[in-house]
Short mmCIF file of C-alpha atoms in Angstrom, two decimals:
data_model
loop_
_atom_site.label_atom_id
_atom_site.label_comp_id
_atom_site.label_asym_id
_atom_site.label_seq_id
_atom_site.Cartn_x
_atom_site.Cartn_y
_atom_site.Cartn_z
CA UNK A 28 104.40 115.78 73.51
CA UNK A 29 100.70 115.21 74.25
CA UNK A 30 98.94 111.98 75.14
CA UNK A 31 97.39 111.72 71.67
CA UNK A 32 100.87 111.63 70.10
CA UNK A 33 102.09 108.82 72.33
CA UNK A 34 101.69 105.08 72.00
CA UNK A 35 99.44 103.95 74.84
CA UNK A 36 99.03 100.29 75.78
CA UNK A 37 96.32 99.03 78.11
CA UNK A 38 97.47 95.80 79.75
CA UNK A 39 94.76 93.53 81.15
CA UNK A 40 95.85 90.31 82.92
CA UNK A 41 92.93 87.88 83.09
CA UNK A 42 92.06 84.60 84.73
CA UNK A 43 88.48 83.37 84.33
CA UNK A 44 87.01 86.82 83.61
CA UNK A 45 84.50 85.86 80.93
CA UNK A 46 81.75 87.86 82.66
CA UNK A 47 83.72 91.11 82.87
CA UNK A 48 86.46 91.30 80.24
CA UNK A 49 84.24 92.55 77.40
CA UNK A 50 83.10 95.45 79.59
CA UNK A 51 86.71 96.30 80.44
CA UNK A 52 87.77 96.32 76.79
CA UNK A 53 84.76 98.42 75.73
CA UNK A 54 85.20 100.94 78.56
CA UNK A 55 88.89 101.49 77.89
CA UNK A 56 88.30 101.65 74.15
CA UNK A 57 85.91 104.51 74.84
CA UNK A 58 88.16 106.24 77.37
CA UNK A 59 91.36 105.83 75.31
CA UNK A 60 90.35 105.53 71.63
CA UNK A 61 93.94 105.51 70.34
CA UNK A 62 95.24 102.91 72.81
CA UNK A 63 96.09 99.33 71.98
CA UNK A 64 94.33 97.00 74.43
CA UNK A 65 96.15 93.77 75.29
CA UNK A 66 94.40 90.98 77.18
CA UNK A 67 96.73 88.29 78.50
CA UNK A 68 94.88 85.10 79.33
CA UNK A 69 96.41 83.13 82.21
CA UNK A 70 95.07 79.58 81.68
CA UNK A 71 91.42 80.55 82.00
CA UNK A 72 88.96 77.65 82.05
CA UNK A 73 86.13 79.73 80.60
CA UNK A 74 85.73 81.79 77.39
CA UNK A 75 87.81 84.75 78.56
CA UNK A 76 90.13 84.74 75.54
CA UNK A 77 87.29 84.34 73.03
CA UNK A 78 85.16 87.07 74.60
CA UNK A 79 88.13 89.48 74.75
CA UNK A 80 89.01 88.83 71.11
CA UNK A 81 85.40 89.38 70.03
CA UNK A 82 85.41 92.66 71.98
CA UNK A 83 88.35 93.89 69.90
CA UNK A 84 91.32 93.29 72.20
CA UNK A 85 94.69 91.88 71.20
CA UNK A 86 94.70 88.54 73.00
CA UNK A 87 97.83 86.73 74.10
CA UNK A 88 98.49 84.04 76.68
CA UNK A 89 100.85 83.23 79.53
CA UNK A 90 100.93 79.60 80.68
CA UNK A 91 102.78 80.07 83.97
CA UNK A 92 100.09 80.62 86.57
CA UNK A 93 100.18 83.84 88.57
CA UNK A 94 99.73 87.55 88.02
CA UNK A 95 103.45 88.20 88.47
CA UNK A 96 104.25 85.90 85.55
CA UNK A 97 101.65 87.64 83.39
CA UNK A 98 102.94 91.13 84.20
CA UNK A 99 106.52 90.02 83.47
CA UNK A 100 105.43 88.78 80.04
CA UNK A 101 103.43 91.92 79.34
CA UNK A 102 106.25 94.29 80.26
CA UNK A 103 108.69 92.31 78.11
CA UNK A 104 106.48 91.91 75.02
CA UNK A 105 104.53 95.14 74.63
CA UNK A 106 106.16 98.24 73.16
CA UNK A 107 104.60 101.60 74.06
CA UNK A 108 105.34 105.01 75.57
CA UNK A 109 102.71 104.81 78.32
CA UNK A 110 101.34 101.66 79.93
CA UNK A 111 98.02 101.33 81.73
CA UNK A 112 97.82 98.21 83.91
CA UNK A 113 94.32 97.23 85.04
CA UNK A 114 92.62 94.08 86.29
CA UNK A 115 90.08 92.43 84.04
CA UNK A 116 87.27 92.31 86.59
CA UNK A 117 85.53 95.59 85.63
CA UNK A 118 85.97 97.06 89.11
CA UNK A 119 88.20 99.96 88.06
CA UNK A 120 87.03 103.20 86.47
CA UNK A 121 88.13 103.48 82.84
CA UNK A 122 87.23 107.21 82.51
CA UNK A 123 89.92 107.95 85.13
CA UNK A 124 92.65 106.70 82.79
CA UNK A 125 93.06 109.96 80.79
CA UNK A 126 93.32 111.92 84.04
CA UNK A 127 95.99 109.54 85.34
CA UNK A 128 97.93 109.79 82.07
CA UNK A 129 97.75 113.58 82.11
CA UNK A 130 99.12 113.60 85.67
CA UNK A 131 101.96 111.30 84.57
CA UNK A 132 102.87 113.64 81.69
CA UNK A 133 102.32 116.99 83.40
CA UNK A 134 104.39 116.13 86.47
CA UNK A 135 106.96 113.98 84.63
CA UNK A 136 106.17 110.94 86.77
CA UNK A 137 107.03 107.28 86.34
CA UNK A 138 104.00 105.74 88.03
CA UNK A 139 100.50 106.91 88.94
CA UNK A 140 98.47 104.62 91.20
CA UNK A 141 94.69 104.57 91.24
CA UNK A 142 93.71 105.10 94.90
CA UNK A 143 90.53 103.08 95.26
CA UNK A 144 87.40 104.81 96.55
CA UNK A 145 84.74 102.12 96.86
CA UNK A 146 81.32 102.91 95.45
CA UNK A 147 79.56 100.01 97.15
CA UNK A 148 80.06 97.95 100.30
CA UNK A 149 80.61 94.81 98.23
CA UNK A 150 83.32 96.45 96.15
CA UNK A 151 86.01 96.47 98.81
CA UNK A 152 85.60 93.80 101.48
CA UNK A 153 86.44 94.70 105.07
CA UNK A 154 89.14 92.03 105.32
CA UNK A 155 90.87 93.27 102.18
CA UNK A 156 90.61 96.89 103.33
CA UNK A 157 92.09 96.08 106.76
CA UNK A 158 94.85 93.97 105.25
CA UNK A 159 95.69 96.71 102.77
CA UNK A 160 96.02 99.27 105.56
CA UNK A 161 98.26 96.99 107.60
CA UNK A 162 100.51 96.17 104.66
CA UNK A 163 100.63 99.80 103.54
CA UNK A 164 101.66 100.84 107.06
CA UNK A 165 104.35 98.17 107.14
CA UNK A 166 105.69 99.34 103.78
CA UNK A 167 105.68 102.97 104.91
CA UNK A 168 107.62 102.18 108.08
CA UNK A 169 110.13 100.10 106.15
CA UNK A 170 110.70 101.92 102.89
CA UNK A 171 109.12 105.32 103.40
CA UNK A 172 105.62 106.74 103.05
CA UNK A 173 104.49 107.40 99.48
CA UNK A 174 101.33 105.31 98.96
CA UNK A 175 97.97 104.89 100.64
CA UNK A 176 96.89 101.92 98.52
CA UNK A 177 99.83 99.71 97.59
CA UNK A 178 97.61 96.82 96.45
CA UNK A 179 95.69 98.74 93.81
CA UNK A 180 95.62 96.92 90.47
CA UNK A 181 95.11 100.16 88.51
CA UNK A 182 98.35 101.90 87.53
CA UNK A 183 99.86 104.02 84.78
CA UNK A 184 103.58 103.72 83.98
CA UNK A 185 106.19 105.44 81.88
CA UNK A 186 108.21 103.37 79.45
CA UNK A 187 111.27 104.01 81.60
CA UNK A 188 109.65 102.29 84.56
CA UNK A 189 108.32 99.29 82.64
CA UNK A 190 111.45 98.47 80.69
CA UNK A 191 113.78 98.79 83.69
CA UNK A 192 111.60 96.99 86.26
CA UNK A 193 112.88 93.47 87.10
CA UNK A 194 109.73 91.48 87.86
CA UNK A 195 110.55 88.79 90.43
CA UNK A 196 107.14 88.00 91.94
CA UNK A 197 104.93 85.18 90.73
CA UNK A 198 101.50 86.15 92.03
CA UNK A 199 99.55 89.01 93.56
CA UNK A 200 102.67 90.22 95.37
CA UNK A 201 103.54 92.09 92.17
CA UNK A 202 101.81 95.27 93.40
CA UNK A 203 104.03 95.31 96.48
CA UNK A 204 107.12 94.80 94.34
CA UNK A 205 106.14 97.70 92.07
CA UNK A 206 105.81 100.01 95.07
CA UNK A 207 109.11 98.93 96.63
CA UNK A 208 110.96 99.39 93.34
CA UNK A 209 109.69 102.96 93.03
CA UNK A 210 110.58 103.75 96.64
CA UNK A 211 114.03 102.14 96.41
CA UNK A 212 115.07 104.28 93.45
CA UNK A 213 113.16 107.37 94.70
CA UNK A 214 111.22 107.52 91.45
CA UNK A 215 108.59 110.25 91.00
CA UNK A 216 105.17 108.74 91.70
CA UNK A 217 101.67 109.88 92.65
CA UNK A 218 98.24 108.59 93.60
CA UNK A 219 94.89 109.71 92.18
CA UNK A 220 91.54 108.82 93.67
CA UNK A 221 89.47 106.63 91.35
CA UNK A 222 86.05 105.01 91.84
CA UNK A 223 86.12 101.33 92.70
CA UNK A 224 83.08 99.23 91.84
CA UNK A 225 81.71 95.83 92.78
CA UNK A 226 82.33 92.97 90.40
CA UNK A 227 79.60 92.32 87.82
CA UNK A 228 77.30 89.36 88.36
CA UNK A 229 78.99 86.11 87.43
CA UNK A 230 82.51 87.37 88.19
CA UNK A 231 84.30 86.06 91.27
CA UNK A 232 87.42 87.22 93.10
CA UNK A 233 90.51 84.98 92.92
CA UNK A 234 91.98 86.54 96.08
CA UNK A 235 92.08 84.77 99.43
CA UNK A 236 92.32 87.35 102.20
CA UNK A 237 94.56 85.36 104.55
CA UNK A 238 96.61 83.33 102.08
CA UNK A 239 97.43 86.19 99.76
CA UNK A 240 97.86 88.59 102.67
CA UNK A 241 100.54 86.37 104.22
CA UNK A 242 102.18 85.92 100.82
CA UNK A 243 102.37 89.69 100.37
CA UNK A 244 103.70 90.14 103.90
CA UNK A 245 106.29 87.45 103.20
CA UNK A 246 107.30 89.29 100.04
CA UNK A 247 107.78 92.48 102.07
CA UNK A 248 110.05 90.68 104.53
CA UNK A 249 112.09 89.19 101.67
CA UNK A 250 112.37 92.58 99.99
CA UNK A 251 113.37 94.16 103.30
CA UNK A 252 116.08 91.51 103.70
CA UNK A 253 117.41 92.07 100.19
CA UNK A 254 117.07 95.86 100.06
CA UNK A 255 117.87 96.73 103.71
CA UNK A 256 120.24 93.90 104.70
CA UNK A 257 122.22 95.86 107.28
CA UNK A 258 119.08 96.76 109.25
CA UNK A 259 117.63 93.28 108.82
CA UNK A 260 120.68 91.38 110.06
CA UNK A 261 121.50 94.04 112.68
CA UNK A 262 118.10 93.40 114.29
CA UNK A 263 118.76 89.65 114.29
CA UNK A 264 122.23 90.25 115.67
CA UNK A 265 120.87 92.55 118.37
CA UNK A 266 118.34 89.93 119.50
CA UNK A 267 121.02 87.24 119.62
CA UNK A 268 123.37 89.53 121.54
CA UNK A 269 120.62 90.40 124.01
CA UNK A 270 119.90 86.71 124.62
CA UNK A 271 123.62 86.07 125.11
CA UNK A 272 123.93 88.88 127.65
CA UNK A 273 120.86 87.73 129.60
CA UNK A 274 122.29 84.20 129.84
CA UNK A 275 125.74 85.47 130.76
CA UNK A 276 124.78 87.86 133.57
CA UNK A 277 124.20 85.23 136.33
CA UNK A 278 127.32 83.34 135.21
CA UNK A 279 129.48 86.47 135.43
CA UNK A 280 128.05 87.35 138.87
CA UNK A 281 128.77 83.84 140.14
CA UNK A 282 132.30 83.97 138.72
CA UNK A 283 133.01 87.34 140.40
CA UNK A 284 131.73 86.04 143.74
CA UNK A 285 133.29 82.56 143.73
CA UNK A 286 135.80 82.45 140.89
CA UNK A 287 133.97 79.40 139.50
CA UNK A 288 131.88 78.76 136.36
CA UNK A 289 129.42 76.05 137.53
CA UNK A 290 127.11 76.26 134.49
CA UNK A 291 129.58 75.62 131.68
CA UNK A 292 126.97 74.61 129.03
CA UNK A 293 125.14 77.91 129.58
CA UNK A 294 128.41 79.80 129.27
CA UNK A 295 129.18 78.00 126.00
CA UNK A 296 125.66 78.75 124.71
CA UNK A 297 126.04 82.42 125.62
CA UNK A 298 129.36 82.64 123.81
CA UNK A 299 127.90 80.87 120.76
CA UNK A 300 124.98 83.30 120.61
CA UNK A 301 127.34 86.27 120.80
CA UNK A 302 129.48 84.85 117.98
CA UNK A 303 126.31 84.36 115.88
CA UNK A 304 125.32 87.96 116.62
CA UNK A 305 128.66 89.24 115.36
CA UNK A 306 128.43 87.05 112.26
CA UNK A 307 124.92 88.35 111.57
CA UNK A 308 126.01 91.99 111.74
CA UNK A 309 129.07 91.21 109.59
CA UNK A 310 126.85 89.55 106.99
CA UNK A 311 124.63 92.63 106.97
CA UNK A 312 127.62 94.90 106.34
CA UNK A 313 128.80 92.78 103.40
CA UNK A 314 125.33 92.44 101.88
CA UNK A 315 124.69 96.16 102.29
CA UNK A 316 127.64 96.85 100.00
CA UNK A 317 126.31 94.32 97.48
CA UNK A 318 122.84 95.87 97.65
CA UNK A 319 124.23 99.32 96.97
CA UNK A 320 125.85 98.00 93.81
CA UNK A 321 122.59 96.34 92.73
CA UNK A 322 120.71 99.57 93.34
CA UNK A 323 123.19 101.46 91.19
CA UNK A 324 122.71 98.91 88.38
CA UNK A 325 118.93 99.32 88.63
CA UNK A 326 119.28 103.08 88.38
CA UNK A 327 121.58 102.78 85.36
CA UNK A 328 119.04 100.45 83.69
CA UNK A 329 116.32 103.02 84.43
CA UNK A 330 118.39 105.93 83.08
CA UNK A 331 119.27 104.00 79.92
CA UNK A 332 115.65 104.20 78.79
CA UNK A 333 114.69 107.32 76.82
CA UNK A 334 112.33 109.87 78.32
CA UNK A 335 108.99 110.62 76.72
CA UNK A 336 110.35 113.81 75.18
CA UNK A 337 113.02 111.94 73.30
CA UNK A 338 111.01 108.87 72.41
#
């Protein structure tokens, strides 16, 4: 089945993108003439919805603030065979979409990420670039290396991925969650280099480098706790056990030499820390079993969706 025979949906989450959304709609209409273009307005205070509708997009709204909420609504509402998710700020290259879709179909993938190659210094700020590298490295060390740009807002998905993906994030952490989901289930994914442009005049970024960076890092830690609980709680248990041993060493030496325990509070503290360490490791073992069951349910939900060949 070729791309022209498939239902393609372009999903554009927007918040105050009056200056750019018409360009996005026009560019993707030209690049993917048969695609349905959906613009989801997220409580914009400007004319984003009106401009998008005049440009020919199907306009819907999501009142809960945050990109994660918008993506959750999009994935639930829109029916298609292939989904193209792109920000509404006109920074991503629409002509790359057919190439990304072809890669998805030819290699039977579930997600293709647009690896951003900035075309101007203003397109990709140094702080965002540095933060992206740090977060990508953290994700690679935690869940395995598969992406060079986990925060890219330009992605192509199969229906299987979209309809089985449980969106939990509220904001810009959604990109991290998408990457972790693919890595957790070992789904076939790829990255393709795409040009990345500066925002048009009158369009302003909603990202805050430090605030959103810490939120994404916090999401990674939470995902690591929920998806790798044995490792997470084993590390905590190891640190507690180490502290207990360090506190206990002088007490044990004194006891061997004199037969007395002069620092009873320290001995009690050491014992308490060791008990907490054992409880932490035990919790990790229990939660690891629960996580395995959750992962199996996610895989069953993924496999329950038809492939493109049978759709």
